[in-house]
PDB file of C-alpha atoms in Angstrom:
ATOM      1  CA  MET A   1       0.000   0.000   0.000  1.00  0.00           C
ATOM      2  CA  GLY A   2       1.377   3.411  -0.996  1.00  0.00           C
ATOM      3  CA  ALA A   3       1.765   6.164   1.565  1.00  0.00           C
ATOM      4  CA  GLY A   4      -1.167   8.123   0.137  1.00  0.00           C
ATOM      5  CA  ARG A   5      -3.506   5.137   0.335  1.00  0.00           C
ATOM      6  CA  LEU A   6      -2.277   4.262   3.811  1.00  0.00           C
ATOM      7  CA  TYR A   7      -2.952   7.666   5.340  1.00  0.00           C
ATOM      8  CA  SER A   8      -6.235   7.999   3.430  1.00  0.00           C
ATOM      9  CA  ALA A   9      -7.311   4.728   5.039  1.00  0.00           C
ATOM     10  CA  VAL A  10      -6.211   6.019   8.454  1.00  0.00           C
ATOM     11  CA  ALA A  11      -8.221   9.224   7.923  1.00  0.00           C
ATOM     12  CA  ALA A  12     -11.257   7.175   6.871  1.00  0.00           C
ATOM     13  CA  GLY A  13     -10.848   5.097  10.021  1.00  0.00           C
ATOM     14  CA  GLY A  14     -10.815   8.259  12.133  1.00  0.00           C
ATOM     15  CA  PHE A  15     -14.013   9.408  10.417  1.00  0.00           C
ATOM     16  CA  ARG A  16     -15.748   6.064  11.008  1.00  0.00           C
ATOM     17  CA  ARG A  17     -14.663   5.898  14.623  1.00  0.00           C
ATOM     18  CA  TYR A  18     -16.249   9.219  15.567  1.00  0.00           C
ATOM     19  CA  ALA A  19     -19.318   8.455  13.444  1.00  0.00           C
ATOM     20  CA  THR A  20     -20.161   5.610  15.844  1.00  0.00           C
ATOM     21  CA  TYR A  21     -20.802   8.052  18.726  1.00  0.00           C
ATOM     22  CA  ARG A  22     -24.277   9.035  17.564  1.00  0.00           C
ATOM     23  CA  ALA A  23     -25.697  10.052  20.942  1.00  0.00           C
ATOM     24  CA  ALA A  24     -22.663  12.228  21.666  1.00  0.00           C
ATOM     25  CA  THR A  25     -22.957  13.809  18.218  1.00  0.00           C
ATOM     26  CA  ALA A  26     -26.652  14.583  18.736  1.00  0.00           C
ATOM     27  CA  ALA A  27     -25.888  16.075  22.155  1.00  0.00           C
ATOM     28  CA  GLY A  28     -23.114  18.156  20.575  1.00  0.00           C
ATOM     29  CA  VAL A  29     -25.472  19.465  17.882  1.00  0.00           C
ATOM     30  CA  PHE A  30     -27.977  20.523  20.545  1.00  0.00           C
ATOM     31  CA  THR A  31     -25.281  22.113  22.721  1.00  0.00           C
ATOM     32  CA  ASN A  32     -23.709  24.082  19.875  1.00  0.00           C
ATOM     33  CA  THR A  33     -27.109  25.288  18.706  1.00  0.00           C
ATOM     34  CA  ALA A  34     -28.111  26.385  22.206  1.00  0.00           C
ATOM     35  CA  PHE A  35     -24.820  28.169  22.826  1.00  0.00           C
ATOM     36  CA  GLY A  36     -25.069  29.739  19.380  1.00  0.00           C
ATOM     37  CA  ILE A  37     -28.439  31.259  20.226  1.00  0.00           C
ATOM     38  CA  ILE A  38     -27.115  32.635  23.526  1.00  0.00           C
ATOM     39  CA  LEU A  39     -24.020  34.099  21.870  1.00  0.00           C
ATOM     40  CA  VAL A  40     -25.994  35.596  18.972  1.00  0.00           C
ATOM     41  CA  TYR A  41     -28.239  37.607  21.265  1.00  0.00           C
ATOM     42  CA  THR A  42     -25.209  38.647  23.317  1.00  0.00           C
ATOM     43  CA  TYR A  43     -23.437  39.792  20.154  1.00  0.00           C
ATOM     44  CA  LEU A  44     -26.540  41.603  18.888  1.00  0.00           C
ATOM     45  CA  ALA A  45     -26.758  43.562  22.153  1.00  0.00           C
ATOM     46  CA  LEU A  46     -23.035  44.352  22.011  1.00  0.00           C
ATOM     47  CA  TRP A  47     -23.160  45.438  18.377  1.00  0.00           C
ATOM     48  CA  ASP A  48     -26.206  47.623  19.126  1.00  0.00           C
ATOM     49  CA  GLU A  49     -24.010  49.533  21.568  1.00  0.00           C
ATOM     50  CA  LYS A  50     -20.860  49.369  19.427  1.00  0.00           C
ATOM     51  CA  PRO A  51     -21.839  49.272  15.736  1.00  0.00           C
ATOM     52  CA  HIS A  52     -19.111  47.915  13.422  1.00  0.00           C
ATOM     53  CA  LEU A  53     -17.106  46.647  16.388  1.00  0.00           C
ATOM     54  CA  GLY A  54     -13.969  44.987  15.083  1.00  0.00           C
ATOM     55  CA  GLY A  55     -14.914  46.034  11.555  1.00  0.00           C
ATOM     56  CA  TYR A  56     -17.962  43.727  11.461  1.00  0.00           C
ATOM     57  CA  ASP A  57     -21.580  44.732  11.002  1.00  0.00           C
ATOM     58  CA  GLN A  58     -24.287  42.830  12.873  1.00  0.00           C
ATOM     59  CA  ALA A  59     -24.875  40.278  10.123  1.00  0.00           C
ATOM     60  CA  GLN A  60     -21.153  39.523   9.968  1.00  0.00           C
ATOM     61  CA  ALA A  61     -21.010  39.206  13.767  1.00  0.00           C
ATOM     62  CA  VAL A  62     -23.917  36.738  13.692  1.00  0.00           C
ATOM     63  CA  THR A  63     -22.197  34.761  10.932  1.00  0.00           C
ATOM     64  CA  TYR A  64     -19.035  34.669  13.024  1.00  0.00           C
ATOM     65  CA  VAL A  65     -20.971  33.187  15.961  1.00  0.00           C
ATOM     66  CA  TRP A  66     -22.472  30.356  13.943  1.00  0.00           C
ATOM     67  CA  LEU A  67     -19.207  29.647  12.164  1.00  0.00           C
ATOM     68  CA  GLY A  68     -17.567  29.354  15.573  1.00  0.00           C
ATOM     69  CA  GLN A  69     -20.182  26.839  16.679  1.00  0.00           C
ATOM     70  CA  CYS A  70     -19.671  24.913  13.437  1.00  0.00           C
ATOM     71  CA  LEU A  71     -15.903  24.774  13.899  1.00  0.00           C
ATOM     72  CA  TYR A  72     -15.793  24.352  17.684  1.00  0.00           C
ATOM     73  CA  ALA A  73     -15.561  20.554  17.596  1.00  0.00           C
ATOM     74  CA  THR A  74     -14.202  20.436  14.047  1.00  0.00           C
ATOM     75  CA  LEU A  75     -10.995  22.153  15.155  1.00  0.00           C
ATOM     76  CA  ALA A  76     -11.101  20.792  18.726  1.00  0.00           C
ATOM     77  CA  ILE A  77     -10.680  24.389  19.858  1.00  0.00           C
ATOM     78  CA  GLN A  78     -11.157  23.412  23.492  1.00  0.00           C
ATOM     79  CA  GLY A  79      -9.269  20.152  23.070  1.00  0.00           C
ATOM     80  CA  GLY A  80     -10.854  16.747  22.835  1.00  0.00           C
ATOM     81  CA  GLY A  81      -9.294  15.612  19.579  1.00  0.00           C
ATOM     82  CA  VAL A  82      -6.845  12.784  18.979  1.00  0.00           C
ATOM     83  CA  GLU A  83      -4.362  14.375  21.374  1.00  0.00           C
ATOM     84  CA  LYS A  84      -6.273  12.846  24.286  1.00  0.00           C
ATOM     85  CA  ASP A  85      -5.782   9.353  22.874  1.00  0.00           C
ATOM     86  CA  LEU A  86      -2.136  10.062  22.146  1.00  0.00           C
ATOM     87  CA  MET A  87      -1.553  11.374  25.669  1.00  0.00           C
ATOM     88  CA  GLU A  88      -3.102   8.241  27.136  1.00  0.00           C
ATOM     89  CA  ARG A  89      -1.023   5.965  24.913  1.00  0.00           C
ATOM     90  CA  ILE A  90       2.147   7.766  25.980  1.00  0.00           C
ATOM     91  CA  ARG A  91       1.130   7.549  29.641  1.00  0.00           C
ATOM     92  CA  THR A  92       0.380   3.816  29.512  1.00  0.00           C
ATOM     93  CA  GLY A  93       3.291   2.915  27.245  1.00  0.00           C
ATOM     94  CA  GLU A  94       1.115   1.791  24.335  1.00  0.00           C
ATOM     95  CA  ILE A  95       2.940   4.372  22.250  1.00  0.00           C
ATOM     96  CA  ALA A  96       5.643   1.725  21.830  1.00  0.00           C
ATOM     97  CA  ILE A  97       3.245  -0.155  19.518  1.00  0.00           C
ATOM     98  CA  ASP A  98       2.746   2.989  17.427  1.00  0.00           C
ATOM     99  CA  LEU A  99       6.491   3.425  17.091  1.00  0.00           C
ATOM    100  CA  TYR A 100       6.824  -0.119  15.720  1.00  0.00           C
ATOM    101  CA  ARG A 101       4.300   0.539  12.943  1.00  0.00           C
ATOM    102  CA  PRO A 102       5.763   0.915   9.442  1.00  0.00           C
ATOM    103  CA  ALA A 103       4.274   4.407   9.300  1.00  0.00           C
ATOM    104  CA  ASP A 104       5.272   7.885  10.339  1.00  0.00           C
ATOM    105  CA  LEU A 105       3.946   8.640  13.832  1.00  0.00           C
ATOM    106  CA  GLN A 106       3.104  12.292  13.168  1.00  0.00           C
ATOM    107  CA  LEU A 107       1.445  11.656   9.803  1.00  0.00           C
ATOM    108  CA  TRP A 108      -0.548   8.752  11.272  1.00  0.00           C
ATOM    109  CA  TRP A 109      -2.061  10.953  13.969  1.00  0.00           C
ATOM    110  CA  LEU A 110      -2.523  13.863  11.558  1.00  0.00           C
ATOM    111  CA  ALA A 111      -4.510  11.646   9.197  1.00  0.00           C
ATOM    112  CA  THR A 112      -6.590  10.329  12.098  1.00  0.00           C
ATOM    113  CA  ASP A 113      -7.326  13.859  13.270  1.00  0.00           C
ATOM    114  CA  LEU A 114      -8.277  15.048   9.792  1.00  0.00           C
ATOM    115  CA  GLY A 115     -10.794  12.212   9.608  1.00  0.00           C
ATOM    116  CA  ARG A 116     -12.147  13.222  13.019  1.00  0.00           C
ATOM    117  CA  SER A 117     -12.330  16.868  11.949  1.00  0.00           C
ATOM    118  CA  LEU A 118     -14.256  16.067   8.794  1.00  0.00           C
ATOM    119  CA  PHE A 119     -16.832  14.039  10.681  1.00  0.00           C
ATOM    120  CA  GLN A 120     -17.243  16.676  13.381  1.00  0.00           C
ATOM    121  CA  MET A 121     -17.852  19.330  10.747  1.00  0.00           C
ATOM    122  CA  LEU A 122     -20.407  17.269   8.824  1.00  0.00           C
ATOM    123  CA  GLY A 123     -22.004  15.488  11.768  1.00  0.00           C
ATOM    124  CA  ARG A 124     -21.953  18.205  14.401  1.00  0.00           C
ATOM    125  CA  GLY A 125     -21.116  21.534  12.794  1.00  0.00           C
ATOM    126  CA  VAL A 126     -23.301  21.855   9.715  1.00  0.00           C
ATOM    127  CA  ILE A 127     -26.687  21.621  11.476  1.00  0.00           C
ATOM    128  CA  PRO A 128     -26.100  24.545  13.901  1.00  0.00           C
ATOM    129  CA  PHE A 129     -24.723  26.629  11.017  1.00  0.00           C
ATOM    130  CA  VAL A 130     -27.765  25.912   8.832  1.00  0.00           C
ATOM    131  CA  PHE A 131     -30.049  26.636  11.804  1.00  0.00           C
ATOM    132  CA  GLY A 132     -28.367  30.010  12.215  1.00  0.00           C
ATOM    133  CA  ALA A 133     -28.738  30.799   8.503  1.00  0.00           C
ATOM    134  CA  LEU A 134     -32.456  29.969   8.623  1.00  0.00           C
ATOM    135  CA  PHE A 135     -33.395  31.955  11.725  1.00  0.00           C
ATOM    136  CA  PHE A 136     -30.885  34.834  11.919  1.00  0.00           C
ATOM    137  CA  PRO A 137     -29.574  37.423   9.442  1.00  0.00           C
ATOM    138  CA  MET A 138     -26.188  36.207   8.228  1.00  0.00           C
ATOM    139  CA  ALA A 139     -23.673  37.663   5.789  1.00  0.00           C
ATOM    140  CA  LEU A 140     -23.007  34.626   3.627  1.00  0.00           C
ATOM    141  CA  PRO A 141     -21.169  34.901   0.298  1.00  0.00           C
ATOM    142  CA  THR A 142     -23.048  34.062  -2.876  1.00  0.00           C
ATOM    143  CA  ASP A 143     -20.080  33.230  -5.120  1.00  0.00           C
ATOM    144  CA  VAL A 144     -18.445  29.817  -5.342  1.00  0.00           C
ATOM    145  CA  ALA A 145     -14.927  31.279  -5.325  1.00  0.00           C
ATOM    146  CA  THR A 146     -15.300  32.627  -1.783  1.00  0.00           C
ATOM    147  CA  TRP A 147     -16.598  29.298  -0.504  1.00  0.00           C
ATOM    148  CA  ALA A 148     -13.710  27.497  -2.225  1.00  0.00           C
ATOM    149  CA  ALA A 149     -11.228  29.919  -0.646  1.00  0.00           C
ATOM    150  CA  PHE A 150     -12.869  29.303   2.725  1.00  0.00           C
ATOM    151  CA  ALA A 151     -12.536  25.521   2.261  1.00  0.00           C
ATOM    152  CA  VAL A 152      -8.782  25.851   1.679  1.00  0.00           C
ATOM    153  CA  SER A 153      -8.450  28.112   4.718  1.00  0.00           C
ATOM    154  CA  LEU A 154     -10.433  25.620   6.793  1.00  0.00           C
ATOM    155  CA  PHE A 155      -8.127  22.763   5.795  1.00  0.00           C
ATOM    156  CA  LEU A 156      -5.094  24.815   6.844  1.00  0.00           C
ATOM    157  CA  ALA A 157      -6.872  25.608  10.123  1.00  0.00           C
ATOM    158  CA  MET A 158      -7.271  21.865  10.729  1.00  0.00           C
ATOM    159  CA  VAL A 159      -3.548  21.307  10.221  1.00  0.00           C
ATOM    160  CA  VAL A 160      -2.629  24.202  12.531  1.00  0.00           C
ATOM    161  CA  SER A 161      -5.031  22.903  15.174  1.00  0.00           C
ATOM    162  CA  PHE A 162      -3.437  19.465  14.992  1.00  0.00           C
ATOM    163  CA  GLY A 163       0.044  20.982  15.194  1.00  0.00           C
ATOM    164  CA  ILE A 164      -0.784  22.769  18.445  1.00  0.00           C
ATOM    165  CA  ARG A 165      -2.390  19.724  20.035  1.00  0.00           C
ATOM    166  CA  TYR A 166       0.301  17.307  18.857  1.00  0.00           C
ATOM    167  CA  LEU A 167       2.983  19.372  20.570  1.00  0.00           C
ATOM    168  CA  ALA A 168       0.868  19.436  23.725  1.00  0.00           C
ATOM    169  CA  ALA A 169       0.428  15.668  23.595  1.00  0.00           C
ATOM    170  CA  LEU A 170       4.164  15.041  23.209  1.00  0.00           C
ATOM    171  CA  SER A 171       4.784  16.914  26.458  1.00  0.00           C
ATOM    172  CA  VAL A 172       3.413  13.864  28.281  1.00  0.00           C
ATOM    173  CA  PHE A 173       6.662  12.044  27.437  1.00  0.00           C
ATOM    174  CA  TRP A 174       8.190  14.245  30.146  1.00  0.00           C
ATOM    175  CA  LEU A 175       5.203  15.179  32.327  1.00  0.00           C
ATOM    176  CA  MET A 176       3.756  11.629  32.471  1.00  0.00           C
ATOM    177  CA  ASP A 177       0.227  13.092  32.741  1.00  0.00           C
ATOM    178  CA  GLY A 178      -1.800  15.296  30.413  1.00  0.00           C
ATOM    179  CA  MET A 179      -4.406  16.749  32.767  1.00  0.00           C
ATOM    180  CA  GLY A 180      -2.709  20.114  33.252  1.00  0.00           C
ATOM    181  CA  VAL A 181      -1.802  20.354  29.575  1.00  0.00           C
ATOM    182  CA  ASN A 182      -5.424  19.709  28.599  1.00  0.00           C
ATOM    183  CA  GLN A 183      -6.589  22.480  30.914  1.00  0.00           C
ATOM    184  CA  ALA A 184      -4.076  24.890  29.386  1.00  0.00           C
ATOM    185  CA  LEU A 185      -5.206  23.882  25.881  1.00  0.00           C
ATOM    186  CA  MET A 186      -8.813  24.580  26.832  1.00  0.00           C
ATOM    187  CA  VAL A 187      -8.141  28.071  28.202  1.00  0.00           C
ATOM    188  CA  LEU A 188      -5.772  29.114  25.419  1.00  0.00           C
ATOM    189  CA  GLY A 189      -8.025  27.669  22.732  1.00  0.00           C
ATOM    190  CA  ILE A 190     -11.142  29.501  23.888  1.00  0.00           C
ATOM    191  CA  PHE A 191      -9.419  32.839  24.473  1.00  0.00           C
ATOM    192  CA  CYS A 192      -6.809  32.998  21.720  1.00  0.00           C
ATOM    193  CA  SER A 193      -8.803  31.482  18.842  1.00  0.00           C
ATOM    194  CA  GLY A 194     -11.581  34.081  19.013  1.00  0.00           C
ATOM    195  CA  MET A 195     -14.314  31.758  20.251  1.00  0.00           C
ATOM    196  CA  THR A 196     -15.340  34.237  22.946  1.00  0.00           C
ATOM    197  CA  LEU A 197     -14.977  37.387  20.840  1.00  0.00           C
ATOM    198  CA  PRO A 198     -13.468  37.972  17.401  1.00  0.00           C
ATOM    199  CA  LEU A 199      -9.775  38.758  17.691  1.00  0.00           C
ATOM    200  CA  ASN A 200     -10.401  41.901  15.652  1.00  0.00           C
ATOM    201  CA  VAL A 201     -12.129  43.302  18.731  1.00  0.00           C
ATOM    202  CA  PHE A 202      -9.091  42.980  20.991  1.00  0.00           C
ATOM    203  CA  PRO A 203      -7.490  46.420  21.464  1.00  0.00           C
ATOM    204  CA  GLY A 204      -3.916  47.677  21.241  1.00  0.00           C
ATOM    205  CA  ALA A 205      -0.918  45.477  21.959  1.00  0.00           C
ATOM    206  CA  LEU A 206      -3.103  42.630  23.232  1.00  0.00           C
ATOM    207  CA  GLY A 207      -4.879  42.485  19.892  1.00  0.00           C
ATOM    208  CA  ASP A 208      -1.590  42.555  17.992  1.00  0.00           C
ATOM    209  CA  VAL A 209      -0.279  39.641  20.062  1.00  0.00           C
ATOM    210  CA  VAL A 210      -3.323  37.341  19.852  1.00  0.00           C
ATOM    211  CA  ARG A 211      -3.706  37.968  16.127  1.00  0.00           C
ATOM    212  CA  ALA A 212      -0.098  36.860  15.609  1.00  0.00           C
ATOM    213  CA  LEU A 213      -0.438  33.601  17.562  1.00  0.00           C
ATOM    214  CA  PRO A 214      -1.206  30.271  15.840  1.00  0.00           C
ATOM    215  CA  TRP A 215      -4.696  30.107  17.389  1.00  0.00           C
ATOM    216  CA  ALA A 216      -5.688  33.019  15.127  1.00  0.00           C
ATOM    217  CA  ALA A 217      -5.259  30.642  12.176  1.00  0.00           C
ATOM    218  CA  GLN A 218      -8.018  28.384  13.502  1.00  0.00           C
ATOM    219  CA  LEU A 219     -11.193  30.487  13.561  1.00  0.00           C
ATOM    220  CA  GLN A 220     -10.353  34.121  12.840  1.00  0.00           C
ATOM    221  CA  MET A 221      -8.648  33.535   9.485  1.00  0.00           C
ATOM    222  CA  PRO A 222     -11.299  31.226   7.981  1.00  0.00           C
ATOM    223  CA  ALA A 223     -14.017  33.584   9.253  1.00  0.00           C
ATOM    224  CA  ASP A 224     -12.387  36.633   7.672  1.00  0.00           C
ATOM    225  CA  VAL A 225     -11.943  34.777   4.380  1.00  0.00           C
ATOM    226  CA  LEU A 226     -15.623  33.774   4.394  1.00  0.00           C
ATOM    227  CA  LEU A 227     -16.745  37.291   5.341  1.00  0.00           C
ATOM    228  CA  GLY A 228     -14.495  38.958   2.787  1.00  0.00           C
ATOM    229  CA  GLU A 229     -12.527  40.826   5.448  1.00  0.00           C
ATOM    230  CA  THR A 230      -9.144  39.530   4.303  1.00  0.00           C
ATOM    231  CA  GLY A 231      -7.655  38.283   1.070  1.00  0.00           C
ATOM    232  CA  PRO A 232      -7.183  34.515   0.744  1.00  0.00           C
ATOM    233  CA  THR A 233      -3.500  34.851  -0.186  1.00  0.00           C
ATOM    234  CA  GLY A 234      -2.569  36.633   3.046  1.00  0.00           C
ATOM    235  CA  ALA A 235      -4.670  34.245   5.121  1.00  0.00           C
ATOM    236  CA  TYR A 236      -3.104  31.195   3.466  1.00  0.00           C
ATOM    237  CA  ALA A 237       0.404  32.563   4.002  1.00  0.00           C
ATOM    238  CA  PHE A 238      -0.252  33.145   7.706  1.00  0.00           C
ATOM    239  CA  GLN A 239      -1.867  29.739   8.215  1.00  0.00           C
ATOM    240  CA  ALA A 240       0.664  27.812   6.137  1.00  0.00           C
ATOM    241  CA  ALA A 241       3.573  29.452   7.957  1.00  0.00           C
ATOM    242  CA  TRP A 242       2.183  28.376  11.315  1.00  0.00           C
ATOM    243  CA  ALA A 243       1.304  24.907  10.001  1.00  0.00           C
ATOM    244  CA  VAL A 244       4.872  24.341   8.783  1.00  0.00           C
ATOM    245  CA  ALA A 245       6.391  25.775  11.967  1.00  0.00           C
ATOM    246  CA  LEU A 246       4.202  23.679  14.266  1.00  0.00           C
ATOM    247  CA  LEU A 247       4.668  20.445  12.316  1.00  0.00           C
ATOM    248  CA  ALA A 248       8.426  21.015  12.188  1.00  0.00           C
ATOM    249  CA  ALA A 249       8.507  21.703  15.931  1.00  0.00           C
ATOM    250  CA  GLY A 250       6.438  18.572  16.505  1.00  0.00           C
ATOM    251  CA  ARG A 251       8.905  16.576  14.444  1.00  0.00           C
ATOM    252  CA  LEU A 252      11.836  17.844  16.496  1.00  0.00           C
ATOM    253  CA  VAL A 253      10.113  17.207  19.825  1.00  0.00           C
ATOM    254  CA  GLN A 254       9.012  13.762  18.649  1.00  0.00           C
ATOM    255  CA  ARG A 255      12.594  12.900  17.726  1.00  0.00           C
ATOM    256  CA  ALA A 256      13.848  14.062  21.115  1.00  0.00           C
ATOM    257  CA  ALA A 257      11.097  12.168  22.947  1.00  0.00           C
ATOM    258  CA  THR A 258      11.519   8.877  21.130  1.00  0.00           C
ATOM    259  CA  ARG A 259      15.286   8.631  21.290  1.00  0.00           C
ATOM    260  CA  ARG A 260      14.833   7.024  24.644  1.00  0.00           C
ATOM    261  CA  VAL A 261      11.294   5.833  25.266  1.00  0.00           C
ATOM    262  CA  VAL A 262      10.422   4.855  28.832  1.00  0.00           C
ATOM    263  CA  VAL A 263       7.423   2.523  28.688  1.00  0.00           C
ATOM    264  CA  GLN A 264       4.931   3.269  31.429  1.00  0.00           C
ATOM    265  CA  GLY A 265       2.478   0.831  32.970  1.00  0.00           C
ATOM    266  CA  GLY A 266       2.755  -2.881  33.485  1.00  0.00           C
TER     267      GLY A 266
END
């Protein structure tokens, strides 16, 4: 089996695995829809007081809310992707089995996470987004080119998201437990990705910093591409630069961690 077919099969396996959790998916759809409604009315009140806050009008702000709910699980913004499985396998020592596979460790988990991301978008993200489009005024593009540009930006966001979480997971080689790392991922993901408020709203030096961090490539960049607030070329360059940097850092940390693997457990 060629490398392309191998990792395509791994990605398909990741998709099928998460597709089996139907009750959890239904609960996630309900939760994202409910939170979307709460956030929309909060945003509407805020934008009534501060029109064009962050350069968005109300329809764009509403679109941003529902896009965030669509991508919340897709990009594992608060954690909960394959990094949890990887952390557990490192902790128990099962990672030794992964290292014996005739496959690249990083690419294996990247393919698995891309499969997970695709299912979460289709199974959990699309319904809240469509609900928002039906019941609230949204600023959705009408041309195919913008949607295609958004799709490319979303794929890069998936890779960046994996790069962040893969580095966090590898830290368990030294920490032996991922609980604290998961908590840090949750806080940083919610605040720095723009899930709470668009990063365009953040003022001064704080705004400059958060918009330069890799989390900005997850939600803010795809949203701005979809809303026409930034050109695709600039967004792709920012996202691709962080994707390459994070994957390269993950490769270096992986090499350092696996030079001398200490198997945990019995």
